[in-house]
């Protein structure tokens, strides 16, 4: 039997070049979809013929109602070791095996550092002014040396950013709901209260996982604590920062600027509240979109499929 496999949301059209799919030759027929499909009313009908579906985390969700409309589906492979957009209980009820892949944390931490530098030195605005108007040295940058970086969540990504900031002679402080002084001491990072984190930070970078406790964790009260000269960076999840409150803080000059790579709805629809906000640097969820990550994602996707075909699934979720 030749299984039919759909690879969804391959926006950059690179899925088949980032891994050796020849291991599946003669066993699997692969069809790639390179467009955003989550809101397509014909999504279930389009996917109905496929026994195997491969998805990119953060793109097309798989709720209970979608599983119910895909009777042929046997294997769902997601990039990443977890995907909150998959109803794992529904998958199990419908007899669908769900597998994941490994992923790298360094790309998102690197982007957070890049966004911090871009904000501090007004790089996007200066580039546009020079290219479009020939204007020379229109702004004065903020030094990172001796400034304070506040890290909201000192896990794998937050710790990596902290080390990079320390190499730039920044003072680093951190807080999260589960963080301990001992964990901070291991990283050479100052442990502070939530209020102190927002009050003291010149740059504040968000690195907590989205959960019921972290949803809306950064709201109007927290933003009001920040210095008028401070900057907020969010490369974690859009719902962690109250986006209406962020727009208000930027509009009213409560903070100097912000950079966001993640949003409550992705792709970001036209007319979203963040469009047009002053002093806001926006990127389209680039945190995990690097060659190293993609090669790991797609090579392990092929491994997952091959293992399932052989009756020995690996990296199963749920």
Tab-separated table of C-alpha atoms in Angstrom:
chain	number	residue	atom	x	y	z
A	1	UNK	CA	0.000	0.000	0.000
A	2	UNK	CA	1.187	3.499	-0.858
A	3	UNK	CA	0.187	5.958	1.843
A	4	UNK	CA	-0.799	9.503	0.980
A	5	UNK	CA	0.995	12.198	2.967
A	6	UNK	CA	0.134	15.909	3.135
A	7	UNK	CA	2.738	18.434	4.286
A	8	UNK	CA	0.899	21.583	5.342
A	9	UNK	CA	1.803	25.271	5.498
A	10	UNK	CA	5.184	25.059	3.784
A	11	UNK	CA	5.210	28.840	3.379
A	12	UNK	CA	8.783	28.993	2.065
A	13	UNK	CA	8.405	25.923	-0.198
A	14	UNK	CA	11.409	24.208	1.352
A	15	UNK	CA	10.024	21.089	3.070
A	16	UNK	CA	11.228	18.686	0.389
A	17	UNK	CA	14.724	20.241	0.216
A	18	UNK	CA	15.399	20.321	3.972
A	19	UNK	CA	15.398	16.522	4.362
A	20	UNK	CA	15.978	13.332	2.407
A	21	UNK	CA	12.484	12.093	1.659
A	22	UNK	CA	13.806	9.304	-0.570
A	23	UNK	CA	13.664	6.976	2.450
A	24	UNK	CA	9.897	6.933	1.914
A	25	UNK	CA	10.038	6.265	-1.833
A	26	UNK	CA	7.646	3.558	-2.937
A	27	UNK	CA	5.838	3.673	0.399
A	28	UNK	CA	4.541	7.237	0.648
A	29	UNK	CA	3.269	9.739	-1.890
A	30	UNK	CA	3.897	13.285	-0.619
A	31	UNK	CA	1.794	16.350	-1.472
A	32	UNK	CA	2.962	19.759	-0.234
A	33	UNK	CA	0.646	22.678	0.499
A	34	UNK	CA	2.417	26.041	0.636
A	35	UNK	CA	-0.490	28.288	1.631
A	36	UNK	CA	-2.164	29.208	4.899
A	37	UNK	CA	-4.966	26.705	5.340
A	38	UNK	CA	-6.278	26.966	8.900
A	39	UNK	CA	-9.313	29.076	7.996
A	40	UNK	CA	-10.064	27.385	4.667
A	41	UNK	CA	-13.698	26.183	4.810
A	42	UNK	CA	-12.656	23.275	2.580
A	43	UNK	CA	-9.799	22.187	4.840
A	44	UNK	CA	-11.355	18.879	5.938
A	45	UNK	CA	-12.368	17.976	2.391
A	46	UNK	CA	-8.877	18.778	1.117
A	47	UNK	CA	-7.211	16.627	3.764
A	48	UNK	CA	-9.732	13.779	3.796
A	49	UNK	CA	-7.811	11.503	1.350
A	50	UNK	CA	-4.583	11.539	3.365
A	51	UNK	CA	-3.508	8.864	5.846
A	52	UNK	CA	-0.483	10.916	7.000
A	53	UNK	CA	-0.449	14.649	7.680
A	54	UNK	CA	2.617	16.690	8.658
A	55	UNK	CA	2.082	20.077	10.265
A	56	UNK	CA	4.214	22.999	11.336
A	57	UNK	CA	3.566	23.994	14.932
A	58	UNK	CA	1.750	27.349	15.286
A	59	UNK	CA	0.110	27.093	11.881
A	60	UNK	CA	-2.847	24.755	11.204
A	61	UNK	CA	-4.523	23.585	14.459
A	62	UNK	CA	-6.074	20.139	14.836
A	63	UNK	CA	-9.100	20.384	17.142
A	64	UNK	CA	-11.558	17.585	17.878
A	65	UNK	CA	-13.945	18.549	15.097
A	66	UNK	CA	-11.231	18.250	12.449
A	67	UNK	CA	-10.204	14.763	13.571
A	68	UNK	CA	-13.865	13.744	13.309
A	69	UNK	CA	-13.898	14.736	9.647
A	70	UNK	CA	-10.689	12.891	8.691
A	71	UNK	CA	-11.561	9.175	8.842
A	72	UNK	CA	-8.524	8.139	6.783
A	73	UNK	CA	-5.988	9.874	9.030
A	74	UNK	CA	-3.637	7.458	10.782
A	75	UNK	CA	-0.504	9.488	11.569
A	76	UNK	CA	-0.113	13.181	12.459
A	77	UNK	CA	3.433	14.540	12.705
A	78	UNK	CA	4.061	17.989	14.169
A	79	UNK	CA	7.303	19.905	14.290
A	80	UNK	CA	8.410	20.418	17.864
A	81	UNK	CA	8.052	18.261	20.940
A	82	UNK	CA	4.684	19.736	21.874
A	83	UNK	CA	1.839	21.440	20.061
A	84	UNK	CA	-0.965	22.976	22.090
A	85	UNK	CA	-3.067	23.281	18.921
A	86	UNK	CA	-3.532	19.486	18.706
A	87	UNK	CA	-6.341	17.857	20.668
A	88	UNK	CA	-4.383	14.799	21.757
A	89	UNK	CA	-7.373	13.198	23.472
A	90	UNK	CA	-9.392	13.431	20.254
A	91	UNK	CA	-6.481	12.016	18.268
A	92	UNK	CA	-6.335	9.006	20.558
A	93	UNK	CA	-10.097	8.483	20.358
A	94	UNK	CA	-9.908	8.462	16.559
A	95	UNK	CA	-6.953	6.080	16.493
A	96	UNK	CA	-4.477	8.665	15.219
A	97	UNK	CA	-0.830	8.357	16.265
A	98	UNK	CA	0.709	11.776	16.969
A	99	UNK	CA	4.484	12.217	16.788
A	100	UNK	CA	6.752	15.221	17.152
A	101	UNK	CA	10.312	16.280	16.485
A	102	UNK	CA	13.112	17.929	18.354
A	103	UNK	CA	13.810	21.629	17.886
A	104	UNK	CA	16.480	24.158	18.754
A	105	UNK	CA	16.091	26.978	21.257
A	106	UNK	CA	18.945	29.131	20.045
A	107	UNK	CA	17.178	30.646	16.993
A	108	UNK	CA	14.496	32.349	19.100
A	109	UNK	CA	17.011	33.611	21.650
A	110	UNK	CA	19.148	34.974	18.822
A	111	UNK	CA	16.157	36.777	17.347
A	112	UNK	CA	15.316	38.288	20.741
A	113	UNK	CA	18.855	39.668	20.938
A	114	UNK	CA	18.587	40.983	17.380
A	115	UNK	CA	15.298	42.718	18.154
A	116	UNK	CA	16.803	44.242	21.277
A	117	UNK	CA	19.708	45.654	19.252
A	118	UNK	CA	17.345	46.871	16.544
A	119	UNK	CA	15.271	48.766	19.114
A	120	UNK	CA	18.289	50.195	20.908
A	121	UNK	CA	19.915	51.537	17.749
A	122	UNK	CA	16.738	52.341	15.754
A	123	UNK	CA	18.046	50.128	12.962
A	124	UNK	CA	14.816	49.637	10.933
A	125	UNK	CA	13.869	53.322	11.044
A	126	UNK	CA	17.404	54.508	10.252
A	127	UNK	CA	17.630	52.071	7.354
A	128	UNK	CA	14.340	53.319	5.904
A	129	UNK	CA	15.265	56.985	6.344
A	130	UNK	CA	18.594	56.519	4.624
A	131	UNK	CA	17.281	54.362	1.766
A	132	UNK	CA	14.119	56.371	1.109
A	133	UNK	CA	15.079	59.931	2.037
A	134	UNK	CA	18.869	60.047	2.254
A	135	UNK	CA	18.654	61.237	5.857
A	136	UNK	CA	21.869	60.842	7.821
A	137	UNK	CA	22.069	59.983	11.548
A	138	UNK	CA	18.533	60.889	12.499
A	139	UNK	CA	18.477	59.367	15.989
A	140	UNK	CA	20.640	58.641	19.008
A	141	UNK	CA	20.929	55.033	20.113
A	142	UNK	CA	20.718	53.464	23.540
A	143	UNK	CA	23.769	51.581	24.841
A	144	UNK	CA	23.355	48.005	26.006
A	145	UNK	CA	26.477	48.062	28.174
A	146	UNK	CA	25.567	48.651	31.835
A	147	UNK	CA	21.844	48.592	31.051
A	148	UNK	CA	19.513	46.125	32.768
A	149	UNK	CA	17.900	43.261	30.903
A	150	UNK	CA	14.873	41.781	32.611
A	151	UNK	CA	14.099	38.200	31.592
A	152	UNK	CA	10.540	37.036	32.176
A	153	UNK	CA	11.159	33.287	32.368
A	154	UNK	CA	14.686	31.942	32.811
A	155	UNK	CA	14.236	28.619	31.027
A	156	UNK	CA	16.135	27.272	28.037
A	157	UNK	CA	15.614	30.347	25.852
A	158	UNK	CA	15.681	32.961	28.594
A	159	UNK	CA	18.949	31.556	29.945
A	160	UNK	CA	20.555	31.674	26.519
A	161	UNK	CA	19.564	35.323	26.056
A	162	UNK	CA	20.829	36.091	29.570
A	163	UNK	CA	24.271	34.704	28.714
A	164	UNK	CA	24.424	36.750	25.518
A	165	UNK	CA	23.446	39.899	27.414
A	166	UNK	CA	26.085	39.241	30.077
A	167	UNK	CA	28.688	38.998	27.312
A	168	UNK	CA	27.636	42.538	26.337
A	169	UNK	CA	28.203	43.714	29.929
A	170	UNK	CA	24.524	44.052	30.694
A	171	UNK	CA	23.104	43.475	34.158
A	172	UNK	CA	20.534	40.662	33.998
A	173	UNK	CA	17.613	40.152	36.377
A	174	UNK	CA	14.791	37.642	36.150
A	175	UNK	CA	11.427	36.577	37.528
A	176	UNK	CA	8.735	34.051	36.744
A	177	UNK	CA	6.114	32.232	38.763
A	178	UNK	CA	8.263	29.136	39.277
A	179	UNK	CA	11.713	30.720	39.275
A	180	UNK	CA	13.903	30.381	42.370
A	181	UNK	CA	16.851	32.435	43.669
A	182	UNK	CA	18.987	29.284	43.394
A	183	UNK	CA	18.232	28.917	39.664
A	184	UNK	CA	19.136	32.570	39.095
A	185	UNK	CA	22.371	32.189	41.055
A	186	UNK	CA	23.396	29.294	38.817
A	187	UNK	CA	23.086	31.634	35.820
A	188	UNK	CA	24.704	34.646	37.499
A	189	UNK	CA	21.364	36.432	37.224
A	190	UNK	CA	19.704	38.592	39.862
A	191	UNK	CA	16.461	37.224	41.293
A	192	UNK	CA	13.821	39.923	41.766
A	193	UNK	CA	10.091	40.236	42.349
A	194	UNK	CA	7.676	40.649	39.482
A	195	UNK	CA	7.201	44.329	40.294
A	196	UNK	CA	10.949	44.943	40.498
A	197	UNK	CA	11.459	43.195	37.160
A	198	UNK	CA	9.202	45.666	35.400
A	199	UNK	CA	10.434	48.706	37.341
A	200	UNK	CA	14.148	48.075	36.915
A	201	UNK	CA	14.434	46.710	33.370
A	202	UNK	CA	15.723	48.871	30.540
A	203	UNK	CA	14.900	45.978	28.213
A	204	UNK	CA	12.388	43.295	29.182
A	205	UNK	CA	12.237	40.067	27.166
A	206	UNK	CA	9.382	37.555	27.501
A	207	UNK	CA	10.315	33.849	27.625
A	208	UNK	CA	7.580	32.052	29.566
A	209	UNK	CA	5.441	29.270	28.107
A	210	UNK	CA	1.823	30.152	27.343
A	211	UNK	CA	-0.529	28.675	29.929
A	212	UNK	CA	-3.618	29.653	31.888
A	213	UNK	CA	-1.313	31.371	34.393
A	214	UNK	CA	0.756	33.270	31.839
A	215	UNK	CA	-2.046	34.407	29.528
A	216	UNK	CA	-2.245	38.199	29.920
A	217	UNK	CA	0.666	38.138	32.364
A	218	UNK	CA	1.931	41.434	30.943
A	219	UNK	CA	-0.951	43.881	31.058
A	220	UNK	CA	-1.607	47.549	31.692
A	221	UNK	CA	-0.523	47.341	35.359
A	222	UNK	CA	2.814	45.758	34.480
A	223	UNK	CA	3.476	48.120	31.572
A	224	UNK	CA	2.711	51.096	33.829
A	225	UNK	CA	5.575	50.007	36.099
A	226	UNK	CA	8.127	50.232	33.291
A	227	UNK	CA	10.388	53.212	32.675
A	228	UNK	CA	9.399	55.622	29.882
A	229	UNK	CA	12.830	54.834	28.383
A	230	UNK	CA	12.396	51.047	28.465
A	231	UNK	CA	11.690	48.522	25.723
A	232	UNK	CA	9.630	45.307	25.665
A	233	UNK	CA	10.495	42.288	23.490
A	234	UNK	CA	8.118	39.352	23.030
A	235	UNK	CA	9.249	36.286	21.090
A	236	UNK	CA	7.262	33.822	23.212
A	237	UNK	CA	3.493	33.922	22.584
A	238	UNK	CA	1.255	36.837	21.675
A	239	UNK	CA	-1.369	36.078	24.323
A	240	UNK	CA	1.124	36.578	27.156
A	241	UNK	CA	1.125	40.329	26.499
A	242	UNK	CA	-2.190	42.182	26.476
A	243	UNK	CA	-1.966	43.673	23.011
A	244	UNK	CA	-4.494	46.463	23.648
A	245	UNK	CA	-2.508	47.471	26.721
A	246	UNK	CA	0.725	47.393	24.707
A	247	UNK	CA	-0.719	49.660	22.016
A	248	UNK	CA	-1.945	52.081	24.700
A	249	UNK	CA	1.480	52.138	26.388
A	250	UNK	CA	3.211	52.853	23.080
A	251	UNK	CA	0.671	55.464	22.025
A	252	UNK	CA	0.869	57.281	25.361
A	253	UNK	CA	4.663	57.107	25.587
A	254	UNK	CA	4.593	54.948	28.732
A	255	UNK	CA	7.445	52.903	27.234
A	256	UNK	CA	9.955	53.858	24.549
A	257	UNK	CA	9.232	50.992	22.189
A	258	UNK	CA	8.550	47.311	21.715
A	259	UNK	CA	9.355	44.446	19.377
A	260	UNK	CA	6.979	41.534	18.859
A	261	UNK	CA	7.401	38.356	16.839
A	262	UNK	CA	4.255	36.576	18.058
A	263	UNK	CA	0.557	37.440	17.981
A	264	UNK	CA	-2.821	36.342	19.293
A	265	UNK	CA	-3.840	35.454	15.710
A	266	UNK	CA	-1.364	34.209	13.114
A	267	UNK	CA	-0.907	35.111	10.341
A	268	UNK	CA	-1.778	38.591	11.563
A	269	UNK	CA	-5.016	39.722	9.885
A	270	UNK	CA	-5.494	43.100	8.246
A	271	UNK	CA	-6.844	45.693	10.636
A	272	UNK	CA	-5.236	44.113	13.709
A	273	UNK	CA	-4.801	46.493	16.643
A	274	UNK	CA	-0.990	46.310	16.465
A	275	UNK	CA	-0.739	47.670	12.933
A	276	UNK	CA	0.263	51.305	13.043
A	277	UNK	CA	1.231	51.371	16.709
A	278	UNK	CA	4.060	53.881	17.250
A	279	UNK	CA	7.590	52.702	18.007
A	280	UNK	CA	6.664	49.090	17.392
A	281	UNK	CA	8.955	46.698	15.529
A	282	UNK	CA	7.008	43.725	14.137
A	283	UNK	CA	8.325	40.484	12.655
A	284	UNK	CA	6.192	37.576	11.345
A	285	UNK	CA	7.006	34.837	13.899
A	286	UNK	CA	10.560	34.345	12.717
A	287	UNK	CA	11.838	32.963	16.017
A	288	UNK	CA	12.011	29.312	14.957
A	289	UNK	CA	12.358	29.882	11.208
A	290	UNK	CA	16.021	29.070	10.566
A	291	UNK	CA	17.858	26.529	8.446
A	292	UNK	CA	19.101	24.515	11.446
A	293	UNK	CA	15.605	24.219	12.884
A	294	UNK	CA	13.977	23.383	9.564
A	295	UNK	CA	16.513	20.666	8.793
A	296	UNK	CA	15.865	19.113	12.189
A	297	UNK	CA	12.094	19.467	11.824
A	298	UNK	CA	11.813	17.879	8.407
A	299	UNK	CA	14.519	15.218	8.750
A	300	UNK	CA	12.881	13.974	11.947
A	301	UNK	CA	9.458	14.195	10.307
A	302	UNK	CA	10.736	11.714	7.714
A	303	UNK	CA	12.132	9.534	10.526
A	304	UNK	CA	8.774	9.627	12.316
A	305	UNK	CA	6.923	8.510	9.199
A	306	UNK	CA	9.410	5.742	8.440
A	307	UNK	CA	9.271	4.459	12.024
A	308	UNK	CA	5.468	4.429	11.983
A	309	UNK	CA	5.435	2.545	8.684
A	310	UNK	CA	7.686	-0.052	10.317
A	311	UNK	CA	5.294	-0.357	13.250
A	312	UNK	CA	7.656	1.305	15.737
A	313	UNK	CA	6.594	4.947	16.203
A	314	UNK	CA	9.154	7.276	17.762
A	315	UNK	CA	8.749	10.590	19.564
A	316	UNK	CA	5.057	9.901	20.184
A	317	UNK	CA	3.063	12.629	21.919
A	318	UNK	CA	0.268	12.030	24.378
